[in-house]
Structures are given as structure tokens and as C-alpha cells.
mmCIF file of C-alpha atoms and ligand atoms in Angstrom:
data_model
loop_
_atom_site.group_PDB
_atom_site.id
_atom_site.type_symbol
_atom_site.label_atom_id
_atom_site.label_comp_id
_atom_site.label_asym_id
_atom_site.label_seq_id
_atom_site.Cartn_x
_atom_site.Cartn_y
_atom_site.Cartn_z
ATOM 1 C CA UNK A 1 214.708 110.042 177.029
ATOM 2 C CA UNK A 2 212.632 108.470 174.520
ATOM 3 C CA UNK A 3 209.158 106.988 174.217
ATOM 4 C CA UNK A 4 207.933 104.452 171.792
ATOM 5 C CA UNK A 5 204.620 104.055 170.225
ATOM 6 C CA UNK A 6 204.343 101.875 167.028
ATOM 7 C CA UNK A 7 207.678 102.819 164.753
ATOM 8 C CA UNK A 8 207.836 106.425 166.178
ATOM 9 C CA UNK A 9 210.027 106.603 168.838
ATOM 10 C CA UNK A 10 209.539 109.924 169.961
ATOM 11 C CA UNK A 11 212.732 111.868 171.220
ATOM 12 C CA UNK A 12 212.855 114.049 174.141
ATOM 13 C CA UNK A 13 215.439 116.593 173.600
ATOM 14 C CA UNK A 14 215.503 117.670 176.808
ATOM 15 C CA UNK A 15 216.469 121.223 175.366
ATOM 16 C CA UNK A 16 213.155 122.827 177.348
ATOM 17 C CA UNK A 17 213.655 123.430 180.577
ATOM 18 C CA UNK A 18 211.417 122.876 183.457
ATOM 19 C CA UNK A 19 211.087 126.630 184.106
ATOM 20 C CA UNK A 20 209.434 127.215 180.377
ATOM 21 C CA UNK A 21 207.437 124.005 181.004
ATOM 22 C CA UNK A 22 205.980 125.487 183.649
ATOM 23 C CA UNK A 23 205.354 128.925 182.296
ATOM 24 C CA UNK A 24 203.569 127.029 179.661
ATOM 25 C CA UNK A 25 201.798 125.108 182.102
ATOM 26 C CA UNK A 26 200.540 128.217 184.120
ATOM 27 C CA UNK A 27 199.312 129.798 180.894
ATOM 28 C CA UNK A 28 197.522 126.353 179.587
ATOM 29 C CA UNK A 29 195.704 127.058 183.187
ATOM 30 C CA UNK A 30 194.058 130.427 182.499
ATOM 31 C CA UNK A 31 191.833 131.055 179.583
ATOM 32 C CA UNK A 32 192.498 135.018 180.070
ATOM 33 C CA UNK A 33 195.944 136.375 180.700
ATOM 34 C CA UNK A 34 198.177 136.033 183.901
ATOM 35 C CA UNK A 35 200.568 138.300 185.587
ATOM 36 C CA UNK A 36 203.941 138.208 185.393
ATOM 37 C CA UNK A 37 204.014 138.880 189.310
ATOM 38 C CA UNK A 38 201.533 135.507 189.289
ATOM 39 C CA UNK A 39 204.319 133.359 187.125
ATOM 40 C CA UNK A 40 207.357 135.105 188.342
ATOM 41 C CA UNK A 41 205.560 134.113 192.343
ATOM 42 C CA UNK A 42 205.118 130.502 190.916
ATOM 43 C CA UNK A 43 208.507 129.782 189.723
ATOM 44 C CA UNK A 44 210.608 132.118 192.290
ATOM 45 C CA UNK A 45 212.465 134.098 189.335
ATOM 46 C CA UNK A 46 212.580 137.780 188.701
ATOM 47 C CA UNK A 47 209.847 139.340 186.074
ATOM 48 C CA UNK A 48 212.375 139.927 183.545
ATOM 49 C CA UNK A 49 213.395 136.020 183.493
ATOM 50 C CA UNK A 50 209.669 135.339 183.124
ATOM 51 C CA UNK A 51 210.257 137.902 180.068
ATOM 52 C CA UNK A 52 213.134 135.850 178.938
ATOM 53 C CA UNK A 53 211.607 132.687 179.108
ATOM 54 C CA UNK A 54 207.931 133.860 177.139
ATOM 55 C CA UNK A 55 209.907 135.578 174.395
ATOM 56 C CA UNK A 56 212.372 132.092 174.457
ATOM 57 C CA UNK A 57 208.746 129.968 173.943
ATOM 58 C CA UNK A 58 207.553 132.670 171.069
ATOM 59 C CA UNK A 59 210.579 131.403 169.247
ATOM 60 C CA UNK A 60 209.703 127.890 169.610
ATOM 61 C CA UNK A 61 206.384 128.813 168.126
ATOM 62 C CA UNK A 62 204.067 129.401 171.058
ATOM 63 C CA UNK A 63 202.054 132.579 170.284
ATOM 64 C CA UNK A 64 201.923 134.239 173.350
ATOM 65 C CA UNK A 65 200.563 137.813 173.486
ATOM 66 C CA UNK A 66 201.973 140.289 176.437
ATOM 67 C CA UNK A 67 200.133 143.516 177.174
ATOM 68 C CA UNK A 68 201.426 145.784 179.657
ATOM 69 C CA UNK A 69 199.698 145.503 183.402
ATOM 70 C CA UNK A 70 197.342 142.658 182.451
ATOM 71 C CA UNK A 71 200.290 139.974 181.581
ATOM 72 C CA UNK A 72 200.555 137.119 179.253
ATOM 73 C CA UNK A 73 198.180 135.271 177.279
ATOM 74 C CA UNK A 74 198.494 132.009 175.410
ATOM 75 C CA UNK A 75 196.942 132.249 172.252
ATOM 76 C CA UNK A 76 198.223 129.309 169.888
ATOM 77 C CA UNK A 77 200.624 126.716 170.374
ATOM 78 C CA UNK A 78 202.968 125.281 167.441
ATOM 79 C CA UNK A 79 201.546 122.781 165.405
ATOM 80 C CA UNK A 80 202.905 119.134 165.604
ATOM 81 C CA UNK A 81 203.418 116.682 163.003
ATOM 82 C CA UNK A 82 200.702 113.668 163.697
ATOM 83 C CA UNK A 83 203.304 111.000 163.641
ATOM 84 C CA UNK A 84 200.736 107.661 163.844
ATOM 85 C CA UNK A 85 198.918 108.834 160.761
ATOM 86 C CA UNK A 86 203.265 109.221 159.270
ATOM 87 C CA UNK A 87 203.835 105.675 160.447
ATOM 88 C CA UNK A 88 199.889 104.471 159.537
ATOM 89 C CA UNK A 89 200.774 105.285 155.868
ATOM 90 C CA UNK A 90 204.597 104.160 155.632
ATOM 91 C CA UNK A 91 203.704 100.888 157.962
ATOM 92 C CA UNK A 92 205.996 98.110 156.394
ATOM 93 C CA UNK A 93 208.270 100.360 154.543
ATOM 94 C CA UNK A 94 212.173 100.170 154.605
ATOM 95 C CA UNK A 95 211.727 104.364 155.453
ATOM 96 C CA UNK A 96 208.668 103.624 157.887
ATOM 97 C CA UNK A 97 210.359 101.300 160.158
ATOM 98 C CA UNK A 98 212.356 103.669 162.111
ATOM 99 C CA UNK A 99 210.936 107.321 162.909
ATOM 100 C CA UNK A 100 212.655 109.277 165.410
ATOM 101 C CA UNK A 101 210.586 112.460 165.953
ATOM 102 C CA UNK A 102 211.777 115.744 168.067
ATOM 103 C CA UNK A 103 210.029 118.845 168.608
ATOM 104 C CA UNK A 104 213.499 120.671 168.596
ATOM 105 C CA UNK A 105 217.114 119.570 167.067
ATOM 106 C CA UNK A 106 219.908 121.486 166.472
ATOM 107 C CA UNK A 107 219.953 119.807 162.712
ATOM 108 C CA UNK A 108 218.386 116.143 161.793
ATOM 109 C CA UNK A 109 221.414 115.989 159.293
ATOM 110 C CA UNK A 110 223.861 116.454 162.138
ATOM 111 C CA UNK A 111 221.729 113.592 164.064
ATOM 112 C CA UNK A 112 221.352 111.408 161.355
ATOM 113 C CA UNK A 113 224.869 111.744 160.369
ATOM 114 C CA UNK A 114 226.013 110.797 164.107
ATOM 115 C CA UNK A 115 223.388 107.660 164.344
ATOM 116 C CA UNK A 116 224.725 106.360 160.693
ATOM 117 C CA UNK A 117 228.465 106.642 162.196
ATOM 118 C CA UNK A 118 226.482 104.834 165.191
ATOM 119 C CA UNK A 119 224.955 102.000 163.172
ATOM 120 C CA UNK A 120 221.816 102.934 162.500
ATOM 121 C CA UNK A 121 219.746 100.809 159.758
ATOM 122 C CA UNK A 122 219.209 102.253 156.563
ATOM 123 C CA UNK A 123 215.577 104.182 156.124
ATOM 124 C CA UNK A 124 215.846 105.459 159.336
ATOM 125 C CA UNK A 125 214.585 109.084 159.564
ATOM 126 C CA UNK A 126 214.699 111.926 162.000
ATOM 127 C CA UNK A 127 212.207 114.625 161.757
ATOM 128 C CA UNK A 128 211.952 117.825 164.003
ATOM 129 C CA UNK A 129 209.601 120.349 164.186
ATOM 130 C CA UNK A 130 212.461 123.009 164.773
ATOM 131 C CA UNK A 131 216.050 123.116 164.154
ATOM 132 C CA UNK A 132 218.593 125.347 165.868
ATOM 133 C CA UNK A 133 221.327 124.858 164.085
ATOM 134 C CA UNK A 134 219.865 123.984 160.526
ATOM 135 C CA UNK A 135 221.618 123.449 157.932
ATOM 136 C CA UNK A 136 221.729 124.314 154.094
ATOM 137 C CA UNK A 137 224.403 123.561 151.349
ATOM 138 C CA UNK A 138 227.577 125.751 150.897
ATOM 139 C CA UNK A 139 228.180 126.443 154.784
ATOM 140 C CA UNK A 140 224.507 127.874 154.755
ATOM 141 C CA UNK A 141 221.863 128.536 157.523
ATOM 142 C CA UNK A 142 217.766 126.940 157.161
ATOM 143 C CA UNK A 143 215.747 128.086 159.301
ATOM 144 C CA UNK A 144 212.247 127.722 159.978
ATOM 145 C CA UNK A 145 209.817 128.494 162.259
ATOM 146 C CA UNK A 146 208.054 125.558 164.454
ATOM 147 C CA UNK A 147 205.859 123.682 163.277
ATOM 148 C CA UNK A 148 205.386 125.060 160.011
ATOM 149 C CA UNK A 149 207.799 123.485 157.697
ATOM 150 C CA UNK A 150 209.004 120.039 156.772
ATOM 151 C CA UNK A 151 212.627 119.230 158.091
ATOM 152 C CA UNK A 152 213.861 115.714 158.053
ATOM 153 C CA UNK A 153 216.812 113.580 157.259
ATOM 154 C CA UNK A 154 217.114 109.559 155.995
ATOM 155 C CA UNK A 155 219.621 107.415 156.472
ATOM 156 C CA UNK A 156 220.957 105.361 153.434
ATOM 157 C CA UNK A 157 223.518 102.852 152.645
ATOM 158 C CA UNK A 158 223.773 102.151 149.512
ATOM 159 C CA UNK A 159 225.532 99.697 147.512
ATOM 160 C CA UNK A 160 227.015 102.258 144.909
ATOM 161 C CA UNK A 161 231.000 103.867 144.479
ATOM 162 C CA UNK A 162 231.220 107.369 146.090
ATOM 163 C CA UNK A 163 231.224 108.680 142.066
ATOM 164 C CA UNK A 164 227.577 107.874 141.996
ATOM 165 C CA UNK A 165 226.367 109.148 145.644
ATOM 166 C CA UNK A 166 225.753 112.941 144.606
ATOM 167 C CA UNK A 167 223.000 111.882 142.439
ATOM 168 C CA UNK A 168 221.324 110.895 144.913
ATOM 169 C CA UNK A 169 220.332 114.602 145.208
ATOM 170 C CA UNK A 170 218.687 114.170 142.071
ATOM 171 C CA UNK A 171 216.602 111.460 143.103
ATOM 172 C CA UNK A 172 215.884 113.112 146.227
ATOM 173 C CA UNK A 173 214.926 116.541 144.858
ATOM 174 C CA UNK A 174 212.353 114.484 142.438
ATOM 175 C CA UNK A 175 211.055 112.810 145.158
ATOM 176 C CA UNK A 176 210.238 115.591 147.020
ATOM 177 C CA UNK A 177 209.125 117.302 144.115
ATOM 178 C CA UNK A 178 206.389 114.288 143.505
ATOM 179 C CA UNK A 179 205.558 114.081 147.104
ATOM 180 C CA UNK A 180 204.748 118.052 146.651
ATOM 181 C CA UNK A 181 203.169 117.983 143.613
ATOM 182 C CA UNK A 182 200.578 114.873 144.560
ATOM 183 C CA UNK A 183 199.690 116.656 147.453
ATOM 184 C CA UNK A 184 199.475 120.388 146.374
ATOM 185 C CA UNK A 185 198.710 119.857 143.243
ATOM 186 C CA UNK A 186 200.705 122.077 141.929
ATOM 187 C CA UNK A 187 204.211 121.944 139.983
ATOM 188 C CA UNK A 188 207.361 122.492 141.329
ATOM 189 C CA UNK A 189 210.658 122.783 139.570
ATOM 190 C CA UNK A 190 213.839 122.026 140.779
ATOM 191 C CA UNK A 191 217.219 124.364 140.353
ATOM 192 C CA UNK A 192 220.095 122.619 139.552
ATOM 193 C CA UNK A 193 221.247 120.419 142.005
ATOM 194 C CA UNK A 194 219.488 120.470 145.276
ATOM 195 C CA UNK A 195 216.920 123.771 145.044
ATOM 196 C CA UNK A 196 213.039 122.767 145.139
ATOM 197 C CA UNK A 197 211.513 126.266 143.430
ATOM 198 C CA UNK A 198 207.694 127.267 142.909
ATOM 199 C CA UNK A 199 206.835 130.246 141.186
ATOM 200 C CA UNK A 200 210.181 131.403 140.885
ATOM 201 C CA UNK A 201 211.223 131.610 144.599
ATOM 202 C CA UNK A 202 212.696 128.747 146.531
ATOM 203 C CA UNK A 203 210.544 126.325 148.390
ATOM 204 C CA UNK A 204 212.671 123.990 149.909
ATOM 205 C CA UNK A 205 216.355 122.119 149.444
ATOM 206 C CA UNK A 206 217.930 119.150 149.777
ATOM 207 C CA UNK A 207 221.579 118.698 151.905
ATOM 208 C CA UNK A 208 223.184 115.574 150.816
ATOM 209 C CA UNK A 209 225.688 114.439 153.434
ATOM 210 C CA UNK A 210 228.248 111.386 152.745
ATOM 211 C CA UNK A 211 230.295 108.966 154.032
ATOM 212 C CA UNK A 212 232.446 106.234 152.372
ATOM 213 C CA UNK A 213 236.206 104.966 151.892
ATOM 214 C CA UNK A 214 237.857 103.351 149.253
ATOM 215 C CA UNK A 215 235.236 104.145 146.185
ATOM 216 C CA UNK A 216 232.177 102.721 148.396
ATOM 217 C CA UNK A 217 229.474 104.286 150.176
ATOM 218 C CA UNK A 218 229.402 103.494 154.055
ATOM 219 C CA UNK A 219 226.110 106.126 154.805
ATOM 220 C CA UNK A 220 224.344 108.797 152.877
ATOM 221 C CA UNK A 221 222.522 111.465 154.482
ATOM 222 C CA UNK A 222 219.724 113.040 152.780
ATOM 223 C CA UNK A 223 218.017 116.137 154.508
ATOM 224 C CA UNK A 224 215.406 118.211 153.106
ATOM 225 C CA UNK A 225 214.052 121.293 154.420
ATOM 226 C CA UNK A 226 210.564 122.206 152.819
ATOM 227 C CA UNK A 227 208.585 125.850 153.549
ATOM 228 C CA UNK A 228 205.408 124.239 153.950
ATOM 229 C CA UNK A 229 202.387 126.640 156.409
ATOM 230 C CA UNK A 230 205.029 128.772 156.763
ATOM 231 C CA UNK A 231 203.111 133.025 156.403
ATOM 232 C CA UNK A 232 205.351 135.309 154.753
ATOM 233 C CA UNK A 233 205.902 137.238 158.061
ATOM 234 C CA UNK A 234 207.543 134.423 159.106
ATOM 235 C CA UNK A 235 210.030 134.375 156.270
ATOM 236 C CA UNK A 236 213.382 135.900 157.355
ATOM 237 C CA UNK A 237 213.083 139.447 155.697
ATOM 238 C CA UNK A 238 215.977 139.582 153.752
ATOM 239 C CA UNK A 239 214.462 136.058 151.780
ATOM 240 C CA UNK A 240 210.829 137.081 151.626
ATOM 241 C CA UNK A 241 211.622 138.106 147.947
ATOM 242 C CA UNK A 242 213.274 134.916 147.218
ATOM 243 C CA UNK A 243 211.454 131.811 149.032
ATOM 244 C CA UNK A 244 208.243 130.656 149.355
ATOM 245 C CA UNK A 245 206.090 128.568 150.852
ATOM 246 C CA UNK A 246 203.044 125.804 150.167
ATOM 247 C CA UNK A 247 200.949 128.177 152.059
ATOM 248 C CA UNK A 248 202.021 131.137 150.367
ATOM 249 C CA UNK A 249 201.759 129.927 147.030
ATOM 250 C CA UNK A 250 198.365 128.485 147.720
ATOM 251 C CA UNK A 251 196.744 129.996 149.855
ATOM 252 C CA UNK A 252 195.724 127.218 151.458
ATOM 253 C CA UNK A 253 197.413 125.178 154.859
ATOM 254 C CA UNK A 254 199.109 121.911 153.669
ATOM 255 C CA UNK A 255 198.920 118.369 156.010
ATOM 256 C CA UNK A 256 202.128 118.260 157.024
ATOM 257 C CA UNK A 257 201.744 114.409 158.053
ATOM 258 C CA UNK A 258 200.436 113.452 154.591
ATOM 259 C CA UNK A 259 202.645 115.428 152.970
ATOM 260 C CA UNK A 260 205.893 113.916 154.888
ATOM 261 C CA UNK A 261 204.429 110.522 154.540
ATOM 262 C CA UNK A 262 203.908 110.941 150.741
ATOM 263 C CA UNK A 263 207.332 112.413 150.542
ATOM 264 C CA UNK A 264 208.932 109.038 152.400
ATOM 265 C CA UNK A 265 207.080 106.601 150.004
ATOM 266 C CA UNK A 266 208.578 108.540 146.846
ATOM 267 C CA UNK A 267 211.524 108.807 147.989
ATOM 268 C CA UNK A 268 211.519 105.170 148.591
ATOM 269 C CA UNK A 269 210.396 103.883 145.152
ATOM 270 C CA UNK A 270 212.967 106.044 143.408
ATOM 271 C CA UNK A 271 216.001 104.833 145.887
ATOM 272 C CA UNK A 272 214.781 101.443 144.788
ATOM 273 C CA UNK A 273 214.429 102.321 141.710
ATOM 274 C CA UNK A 274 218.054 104.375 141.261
ATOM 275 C CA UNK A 275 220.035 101.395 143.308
ATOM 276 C CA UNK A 276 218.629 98.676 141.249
ATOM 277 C CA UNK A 277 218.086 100.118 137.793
ATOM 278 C CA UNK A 278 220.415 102.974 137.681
ATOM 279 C CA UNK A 279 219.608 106.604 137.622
ATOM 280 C CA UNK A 280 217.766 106.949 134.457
ATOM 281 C CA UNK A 281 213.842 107.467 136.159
ATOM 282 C CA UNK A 282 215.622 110.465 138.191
ATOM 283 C CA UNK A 283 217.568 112.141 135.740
ATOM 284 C CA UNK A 284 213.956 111.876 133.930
ATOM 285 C CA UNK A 285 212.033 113.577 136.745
ATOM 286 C CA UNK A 286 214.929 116.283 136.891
ATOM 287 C CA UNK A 287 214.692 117.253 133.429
ATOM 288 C CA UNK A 288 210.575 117.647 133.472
ATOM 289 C CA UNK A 289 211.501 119.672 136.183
ATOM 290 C CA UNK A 290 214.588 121.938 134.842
ATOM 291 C CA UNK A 291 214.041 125.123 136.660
ATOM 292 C CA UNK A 292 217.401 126.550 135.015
ATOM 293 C CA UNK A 293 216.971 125.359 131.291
ATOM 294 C CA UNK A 294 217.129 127.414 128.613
ATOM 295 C CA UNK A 295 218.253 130.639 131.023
ATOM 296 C CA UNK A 296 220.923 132.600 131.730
ATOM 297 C CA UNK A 297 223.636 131.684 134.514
ATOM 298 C CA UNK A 298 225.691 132.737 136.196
ATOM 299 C CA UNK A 299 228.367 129.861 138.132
ATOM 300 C CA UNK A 300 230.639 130.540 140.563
ATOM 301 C CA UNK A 301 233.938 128.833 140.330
ATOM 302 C CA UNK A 302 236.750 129.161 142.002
ATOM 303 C CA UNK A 303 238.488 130.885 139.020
ATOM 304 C CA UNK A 304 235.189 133.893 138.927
ATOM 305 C CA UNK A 305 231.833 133.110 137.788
ATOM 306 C CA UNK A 306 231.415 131.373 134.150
ATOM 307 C CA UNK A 307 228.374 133.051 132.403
ATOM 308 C CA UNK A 308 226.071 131.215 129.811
ATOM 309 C CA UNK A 309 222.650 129.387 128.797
ATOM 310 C CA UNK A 310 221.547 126.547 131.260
ATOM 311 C CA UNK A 311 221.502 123.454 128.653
ATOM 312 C CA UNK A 312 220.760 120.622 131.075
ATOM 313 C CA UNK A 313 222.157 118.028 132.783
ATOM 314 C CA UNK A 314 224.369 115.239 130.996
ATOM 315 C CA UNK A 315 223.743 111.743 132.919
ATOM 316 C CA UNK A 316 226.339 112.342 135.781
ATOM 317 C CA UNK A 317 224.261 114.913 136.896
ATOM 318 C CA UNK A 318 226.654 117.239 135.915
ATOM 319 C CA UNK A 319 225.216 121.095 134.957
ATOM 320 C CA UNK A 320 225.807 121.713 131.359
ATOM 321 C CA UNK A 321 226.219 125.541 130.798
ATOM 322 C CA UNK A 322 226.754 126.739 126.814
ATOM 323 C CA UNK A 323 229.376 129.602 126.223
ATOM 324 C CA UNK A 324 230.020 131.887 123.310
ATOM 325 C CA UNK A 325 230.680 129.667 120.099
ATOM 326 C CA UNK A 326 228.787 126.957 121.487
ATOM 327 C CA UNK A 327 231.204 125.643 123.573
ATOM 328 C CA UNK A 328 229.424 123.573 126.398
ATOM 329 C CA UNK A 329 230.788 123.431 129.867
ATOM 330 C CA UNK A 330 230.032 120.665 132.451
ATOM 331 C CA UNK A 331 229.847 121.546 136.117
ATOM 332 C CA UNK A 332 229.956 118.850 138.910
ATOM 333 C CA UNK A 333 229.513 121.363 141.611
ATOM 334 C CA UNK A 334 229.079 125.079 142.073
ATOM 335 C CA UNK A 335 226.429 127.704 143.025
ATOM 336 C CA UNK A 336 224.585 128.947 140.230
ATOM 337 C CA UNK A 337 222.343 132.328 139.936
ATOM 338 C CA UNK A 338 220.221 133.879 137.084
ATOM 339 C CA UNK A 339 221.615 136.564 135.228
HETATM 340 C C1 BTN B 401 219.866 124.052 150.957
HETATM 341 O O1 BTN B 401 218.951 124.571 150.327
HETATM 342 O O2 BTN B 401 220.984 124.580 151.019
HETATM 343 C C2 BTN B 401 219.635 122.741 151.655
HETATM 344 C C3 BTN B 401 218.747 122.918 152.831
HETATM 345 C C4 BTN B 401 218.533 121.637 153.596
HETATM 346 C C5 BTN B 401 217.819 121.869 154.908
HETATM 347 C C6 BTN B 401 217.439 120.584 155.581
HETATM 348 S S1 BTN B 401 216.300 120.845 156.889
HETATM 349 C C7 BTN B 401 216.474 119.200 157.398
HETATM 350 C C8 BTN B 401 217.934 118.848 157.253
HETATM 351 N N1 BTN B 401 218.666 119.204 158.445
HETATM 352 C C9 BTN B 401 219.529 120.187 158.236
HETATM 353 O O3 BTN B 401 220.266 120.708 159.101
HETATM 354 N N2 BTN B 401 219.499 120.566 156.950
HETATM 355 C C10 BTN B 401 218.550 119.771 156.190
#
């Protein structure tokens, strides 16, 4: 189902059932808590589905507090993205013209990647507010919790040779990285290719998907996943060393519709910019950003990892990595830790 207002069309997923609707409903109602016997009477399920279904909402982002023979309270319910005030400030741009918005996806990418194969016009975007099957590079998971983060994907078409599509990582990761840094005011680096990192822990990432035959580009994907009000609580505990979010870093909550917006209008300049003038203004904005430079790496290859001094990118966007004797080695792909 889908409604329209302006150039969101917003997309009902149809993922929640009635049943949680409902529960939801019944707790909306009551400004103190309800029974379990009150919502399990009300729907005709046992009190352990009721259980099932409140600790399925807390997962969507729906703070609801139990306590034992008083019931269920709703306390908070996940933010939304304020999609007018998206399309208000990217009215009359190629990536404003087309906003599909969930509140849950299994991926955007996934989405985006099935309306490109459908047709769809370049610059349109899918954004969610929660992802169940998200997506990160190298077979990887991204999660993140409701409401909190940024997670959207853009469809491009480009008029370049399937050589040149993986830069468009580049141009996306300094995009974002703008978009971030006009907002938040604060500067974010970006690890070789796709990693957006602020004080040392990740932030966000980019998943560039593409599609093409014979040397030219039919669709690009570009996703990017961005920890944005996320609380470190909420940071799966085995990354709450390594990532980060606006909020964290801050201390302050971030406008997620500015920020998105912002993010859509950079991104757009430096597409422009890339398919028209080449990729010189992004490899630019990547190397003011070099989160790697100058430090030592580790790469994996398919051989073992290759261990030296991060020395850049050359202008393929290729990782240059200097060995014993100075002998410098370009990578084209690969995942890459400190040492
Ligand atoms: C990475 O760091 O490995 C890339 C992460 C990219 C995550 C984003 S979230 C929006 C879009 N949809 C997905 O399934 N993945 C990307």
C-alpha cells in the first residue's frame, strides 16, 4: 500500500500486524499501565502472545515498560524522520523527486536494487527507519535501532564504464562526510573505501551495489548507514568499542530530517560534479579526509594479510600501502585494519 503526499510516497510495509497495532493502540489509550489480562481480553490471545508481541514492538523501538501485576506501559515511541521538511529542502532536485519512505525494510539496498532492475528513475531514494536484514560490505550485518540512525539508498545511472563505478564510493563517502560535518559541525574522516569514522570509531558506511554489462553502467546503488541519536546502550556490545554515533560523540541529538536532506543535496552536487567533470573534487574530499594515512595496515588478501604504511589513494581510488624498501602496493579492494 502506499500513500502520497508531495514527492514522499510513503510505503506501507505491511510487516506489522494488526495484533501489534492494536496492542499499540490499547496502550496509546491509557496514560498509566494496562494489564496483560486487559490486552490479552481485547485481542483473544494468550498472555504470553501479548508478551511476544510487546517485546516484538520494543525491538521496533517502542519503549514499553512491563512490571509484574500492574502490566504494560507505553513510555516513548520511535522517532520518525519528518519527511515534508526532507522533500521541503530537496524540492526540485534530481534526488528530491522520488522519496519512498518505510518505517521498516528488510534493506533499502535490496529495495533499491529490485526497483532499479524495475525501472526506477535515477535519484530515487528509499529510506527506512529500521532494517531487518541490513546490510554492510563484505557479506556483513548493519543494524540499527529505530529511529535513531540514518539508513537510505539512491538510485543512479550513470553514464560511466563499470571501471569507474566503485568510485562512486568515494564520492559518496565525501558526501556524507560534508552533509555530517555542516550539520554537526564536527570532522569526520573516512577509512579507506567506504568507512565514515569520528574519533577513531566508525560512524557510518557506505554499500555500493552495481549493475552493468558490456563496460557500461545500467544502475548503481548507493546505501549508507549513519549512527546518528543512536545511545551507546543501543550499540551492539561487541561494537560499542569500535562505532559511534552523532549523539555519542556530541552529546547532543542530531535532526535527522536536516541531516538526510543535507546529505541528498551533497551527494547530488558531487554526482554532478564526478559524471561531468571527472572524479578529481572527490578524490580531493577523500584525501582531506584520509582516516588511514600515514598508519600502519594491515590488508587482507587472499594470499594473507600485506602489512605496511597507509600512503593514500592514487586516482583510481586504489589504496596505496608502502612495504619494506619502499616498495608501494596498490589495492583495488580488500579489508584493511590498523596494526
Ligand atoms: C558497511 O559499513 O559495510 C556498509 C554499511 C551500509 C549500510 C547501509 S544502511 C542503508 C543501506 N541498506 C543496507 O542494507 N545497507 C546500506
Amino acid at each position: 500500500m502506499e500513500a502520497a503526499s508531495a514527492s514522499v510516497v510513503y510505503v506501507e510495509s505491511g510487516r506489522m500486524s494488526q495484533r501489534k497495532r492494536t496492542v499499540i493502540d490499547i496502550l496509546r489509550g491509557s496514560p498509566g499501565f494496562v494489564s496483560g489480562q486487559t490486552i490479552s481480553d481485547n485481542l483473544g490471545i494468550s498472555r504470553n502472545a501479548v508478551h511476544k508481541h510487546v517485546n516484538s514492538l520494543r525491538e521496533r523501538g517502542y519503549r514499553i515498560v512491563g512490571v509484574s501485576r500492574r502490566g504494560y506501559k507505553l513510555e516513548e515511541e520511535p522517532c520518525r524522520l519528518a519527511m515534508p521538511i526532507v522533500a521541503k529542502l530537496t524540492q526540485n532536485t534530481l534526488f528530491g523527486h522520488s522519496l519512498r519512505y518505510h518505517d521498516e525494510i528488510e534493506s533499502t539496498n535490496a529495495e533499491a536494487k529490485a526497483l532499479a532492475a524495475d525501472g526506477a528513475p535515477e535519484g530515487t531514494v528509499v529510506i527506512a527507519e529500521c532494517q531487518s536484514k541490513g546490510r554492510g560490505r563484505l557479506g556483513r550485518k548493519w543494524t540499527s535501532p529505530s529511529g535513531k540512525g540514518l539508513l537510505f539508498s539512491v538510485i543512479l545511472r550513470p553514464p560511466l564504464p563499470m571501471t569507474e563505478a566503485h568510485l562512486l564510493t568515494l564520492v559518496s563517502a565525501t558526501a556524507a562526510a560534508e552533509g555530517i560535518e555542516a550539520q554537526a559541525k564536527i570532522p569526520v574522516q573516512i577509512k579507506w573505501p567506504n568507512d565514515l569514522f569520528l574519533n577513531n570509531r566508525k560512524l557510518g558506511g557506505i554499500l555500493l551495489e552495481v549493475s552493468g554489462e558490456h563496460d557500461s553502467v545500467e544502475w548503481v546503488v548507493v546505501g549508507i548507514g549513519i549512527n546518528v541519536n543512536t545511545e551507546f546502550a543501543e550499540l551492539p556490545a561487541p561494537l560499542r568499542r569500535t562505532a559511534i554515533s552523532l549523539k555519542i560523540a556530541t552529546g547532543q541529538p542530531v535532526d535527522r530530517s536536516v541531516l538526510l536532506a543535507r546529505i541528498l543535496l551533497a551527494l547530488e552536487k558531487s554526482y554532478l560534479d564526478a559524471v561531468s567533470s571527472g572524479f578529481e573534487r572527490a578524490l580531493r574530499g577523500f584525501r582531506e579526509r584520509d582516516y588511514l594515512l600515514h598508519r600502519s595496515v594491515s590488508v587482507q588478501t587472499r594470499e594473507g594479510p600485506v602489512v605496511g604504511e597507509a600512503a593514500g589513494i592514487d586516482d583510481r581510488g586504489a589504496l596505496l600501502v608502502e612495504l619494506p624498501h619502499r616498495h608501494i602496493r596498490r589495492f583495488h579492494s580488500g579489508d584493511v585494519t590498523l596494526q
